[in-house]
Coordinates of N, CA and C in Angstrom, one line a residue:
M1 N 8.4 -31.6 -0.1 CA 7.7 -30.4 -0.1 C 7.6 -29.9 -1.8
S2 N 6.6 -29.6 -2.2 CA 6.0 -29.3 -3.3 C 6.7 -27.9 -3.9
V3 N 7.1 -28.1 -5.3 CA 7.7 -26.7 -5.4 C 6.4 -26.1 -6.6
G4 N 6.3 -24.8 -6.4 CA 5.4 -24.2 -7.4 C 6.0 -24.3 -9.2
P5 N 5.0 -24.0 -9.8 CA 5.6 -23.8 -11.4 C 6.5 -22.8 -11.5
E6 N 7.3 -23.1 -12.5 CA 8.5 -22.5 -12.8 C 7.6 -21.3 -13.6
P7 N 8.0 -19.9 -13.4 CA 7.2 -18.8 -14.4 C 8.0 -19.0 -15.9
P8 N 7.1 -18.5 -16.8 CA 7.5 -19.0 -18.4 C 8.9 -18.2 -18.4
T9 N 9.6 -18.7 -19.4 CA 10.7 -17.8 -19.9 C 10.1 -16.7 -20.9
E10 N 11.2 -15.8 -21.2 CA 10.7 -14.8 -22.2 C 10.9 -15.5 -23.5
G11 N 10.1 -14.9 -24.5 CA 10.0 -15.3 -25.8 C 9.2 -16.7 -26.0
A12 N 8.3 -17.1 -24.8 CA 7.8 -18.2 -25.0 C 6.3 -17.8 -25.0
G13 N 5.9 -16.4 -25.8 CA 4.7 -16.0 -26.3 C 3.9 -15.7 -24.8
V14 N 4.6 -14.9 -24.0 CA 4.0 -14.6 -22.8 C 3.6 -13.1 -23.0
P15 N 2.1 -13.1 -22.8 CA 1.8 -11.9 -23.0 C 2.3 -10.6 -22.4
V16 N 2.3 -9.1 -22.9 CA 2.9 -8.2 -22.1 C 2.0 -7.7 -21.5
S17 N 2.0 -7.2 -20.2 CA 0.9 -6.5 -19.2 C 0.5 -5.3 -20.1
K18 N -0.8 -4.9 -19.9 CA -1.3 -3.9 -20.2 C -0.5 -2.5 -19.8
A19 N -0.4 -2.5 -18.6 CA 0.5 -1.2 -18.0 C 1.9 -1.1 -18.8
S20 N 2.5 -2.2 -18.8 CA 4.0 -1.9 -19.6 C 3.7 -1.4 -21.2
Q21 N 2.9 -1.7 -21.5 CA 2.5 -1.5 -23.1 C 1.9 0.2 -23.0
T22 N 1.5 0.4 -21.9 CA 1.0 1.9 -21.9 C 2.0 2.8 -21.5
F23 N 2.8 2.3 -20.7 CA 4.2 3.1 -20.2 C 5.2 3.1 -21.6
K24 N 5.2 2.0 -22.3 CA 6.2 2.4 -23.8 C 5.7 3.2 -24.5
S25 N 4.1 3.5 -24.9 CA 3.7 4.2 -25.8 C 3.3 5.6 -25.5
C26 N 3.5 5.8 -24.1 CA 3.1 7.0 -23.6 C 4.2 8.1 -23.5
W27 N 4.4 8.9 -24.3 CA 5.3 10.0 -24.5 C 5.6 10.7 -23.3
S28 N 4.5 11.3 -22.8 CA 4.6 12.2 -21.6 C 4.9 11.3 -20.3
C29 N 4.7 10.3 -20.1 CA 5.1 9.4 -19.1 C 6.8 9.1 -19.2
R30 N 6.9 8.8 -20.3 CA 8.5 8.6 -20.3 C 9.2 10.1 -20.0
L31 N 8.9 11.3 -20.4 CA 9.3 12.4 -20.3 C 9.2 12.7 -18.9
I32 N 8.4 12.4 -18.4 CA 8.3 12.9 -17.0 C 9.1 11.8 -16.0
S33 N 8.8 10.8 -15.9 CA 9.7 9.9 -15.3 C 11.4 10.0 -15.5
G34 N 11.6 10.0 -17.1 CA 12.9 10.2 -17.2 C 13.6 11.4 -16.9
G35 N 12.9 12.5 -17.0 CA 13.4 13.8 -16.6 C 13.7 13.9 -15.1
G36 N 12.6 12.8 -14.3 CA 12.9 13.2 -12.8 C 14.1 12.5 -12.5
L37 N 14.5 11.4 -13.4 CA 15.6 10.6 -12.8 C 16.9 11.4 -13.4
I38 N 16.9 12.4 -14.4 CA 18.1 13.2 -14.9 C 17.9 14.3 -13.8
L39 N 16.8 14.9 -13.2 CA 17.0 16.1 -12.3 C 17.3 15.4 -11.0
S40 N 17.2 14.2 -10.7 CA 17.7 13.5 -9.3 C 19.3 13.4 -9.1
G41 N 19.5 13.0 -10.6 CA 21.1 12.6 -10.7 C 21.7 14.2 -10.4
A42 N 21.1 15.1 -11.1 CA 21.9 16.7 -11.0 C 21.7 17.0 -9.5
Y43 N 20.8 16.6 -8.8 CA 20.9 16.9 -7.4 C 21.8 16.3 -6.6
V44 N 21.9 14.9 -6.7 CA 23.1 14.3 -6.1 C 24.4 14.6 -6.5
F45 N 24.5 14.9 -7.8 CA 25.9 15.4 -8.4 C 26.2 16.7 -7.7
N46 N 25.2 17.8 -7.5 CA 25.6 18.9 -6.7 C 26.0 18.9 -5.1
A47 N 25.3 17.8 -4.6 CA 25.5 17.8 -3.3 C 26.9 17.1 -3.1
A48 N 27.4 16.3 -4.0 CA 28.8 15.8 -3.8 C 29.8 16.9 -4.1
R49 N 29.5 17.9 -5.2 CA 30.1 19.1 -6.0 C 30.4 20.1 -4.7
K50 N 29.3 20.1 -3.7 CA 29.4 21.0 -2.6 C 30.2 20.9 -1.8
V51 N 30.6 19.5 -1.3 CA 31.6 19.3 -0.3 C 32.9 19.3 -0.9
M52 N 33.3 19.4 -2.0 CA 34.7 19.5 -2.8 C 34.6 20.9 -2.9
R53 N 33.6 21.6 -3.2 CA 33.8 23.3 -3.2 C 34.3 24.0 -2.2
Q54 N 33.9 23.3 -0.8 CA 33.9 23.7 0.3 C 35.5 23.4 0.8
G55 N 36.0 22.9 0.0 CA 37.6 22.5 0.5 C 37.7 20.7 1.1
G56 N 36.5 20.2 1.2 CA 36.8 18.9 1.8 C 37.5 17.9 1.0
P57 N 38.0 16.9 1.7 CA 38.7 15.9 0.6 C 37.9 15.2 -0.2
T58 N 38.4 14.6 -1.0 CA 37.6 13.9 -2.3 C 37.9 12.5 -1.6
S59 N 36.7 12.0 -1.3 CA 36.9 10.6 -0.3 C 36.2 9.5 -1.6
M60 N 36.1 8.4 -1.0 CA 35.6 7.4 -1.7 C 34.1 7.5 -1.8
G61 N 33.4 8.0 -0.5 CA 32.0 8.3 -0.6 C 31.7 9.6 -1.7
T62 N 32.6 10.5 -1.9 CA 32.2 11.4 -2.8 C 32.3 10.9 -4.4
V63 N 33.2 10.0 -4.6 CA 33.3 9.4 -5.7 C 32.1 8.5 -6.2
A64 N 31.7 7.8 -5.0 CA 30.7 7.1 -5.1 C 29.1 7.7 -5.5
Q65 N 29.1 8.9 -4.7 CA 28.0 10.0 -5.1 C 28.1 10.2 -6.6
I66 N 29.1 10.8 -7.2 CA 29.5 11.2 -8.3 C 28.9 10.1 -9.5
T67 N 29.4 8.7 -9.2 CA 29.1 7.7 -9.8 C 27.6 7.5 -9.8
F68 N 27.1 7.2 -8.8 CA 25.6 7.2 -8.5 C 24.6 8.3 -9.5
A69 N 25.1 9.5 -9.2 CA 24.6 10.5 -10.0 C 24.5 10.2 -11.5
A70 N 25.8 9.9 -12.2 CA 25.9 9.7 -13.5 C 25.0 8.4 -14.1
S71 N 25.0 7.5 -13.1 CA 24.1 6.4 -13.4 C 22.6 6.5 -13.7
L72 N 22.2 7.7 -12.7 CA 20.7 8.0 -12.3 C 20.6 9.0 -14.0
A73 N 21.4 9.7 -14.1 CA 21.1 10.7 -15.5 C 21.2 9.7 -16.9
A74 N 22.0 8.7 -16.6 CA 21.9 8.0 -17.7 C 20.7 6.9 -17.9
W75 N 20.4 6.5 -16.8 CA 19.0 5.7 -16.7 C 17.9 6.8 -17.1
G76 N 17.6 7.9 -16.6 CA 16.8 8.7 -17.4 C 16.9 8.8 -18.8
A77 N 18.1 8.9 -19.3 CA 18.1 9.3 -20.8 C 17.6 7.9 -21.2
V78 N 17.8 6.8 -21.0 CA 17.5 5.4 -21.3 C 16.2 5.3 -21.4
I79 N 15.2 5.7 -20.6 CA 13.8 5.9 -20.4 C 13.3 6.7 -21.2
I80 N 14.0 8.1 -21.5 CA 13.2 8.7 -22.4 C 13.2 8.3 -23.7
T81 N 14.6 7.9 -24.0 CA 14.6 7.4 -25.6 C 14.0 6.1 -25.7
D82 N 13.8 5.0 -24.9 CA 13.3 3.9 -25.1 C 13.9 2.9 -26.2
P83 N 15.0 2.6 -26.0 CA 15.6 1.7 -27.0 C 15.3 0.4 -27.5
V84 N 14.4 -0.1 -26.1 CA 13.8 -1.5 -26.1 C 13.0 -1.8 -27.4
G85 N 13.6 -2.8 -28.1 CA 12.2 -3.2 -29.1 C 12.8 -2.4 -30.4
K86 N 13.5 -1.8 -30.4 CA 13.9 -0.9 -31.7 C 14.8 -1.3 -32.7
A87 N 15.6 -2.3 -32.1 CA 16.6 -3.1 -32.9 C 16.2 -4.1 -33.9
Q88 N 16.7 -4.2 -35.2 CA 15.9 -5.2 -35.7 C 17.1 -6.3 -35.9
R89 N 16.7 -7.6 -36.1 CA 17.6 -8.5 -36.1 C 18.1 -9.0 -37.6
K90 N 19.0 -9.3 -37.9 CA 19.5 -9.5 -39.1 C 19.2 -11.0 -39.5
T91 N 18.8 -11.1 -40.6 CA 18.4 -12.5 -40.9 C 19.2 -13.0 -42.2

């Protein structure tokens, strides 16, 4: 059997796609998608809190929902701030 060519590794002069460059330079695109992730995290968090407010037991599922909500909100904040490529390497 023949194996296909290996994908090039990062840093080997691989050109970045046009769509990726557009997303990184488009402030409104980052704000909309990051805000959507933050709002979806708030929705998941409120769903978990509703169960706890109604007197339901705090189960592992509720803890998992709150953890997932926090990760969604953090992912949204990362997309909005766009920290990739802003760090300067010390020489």
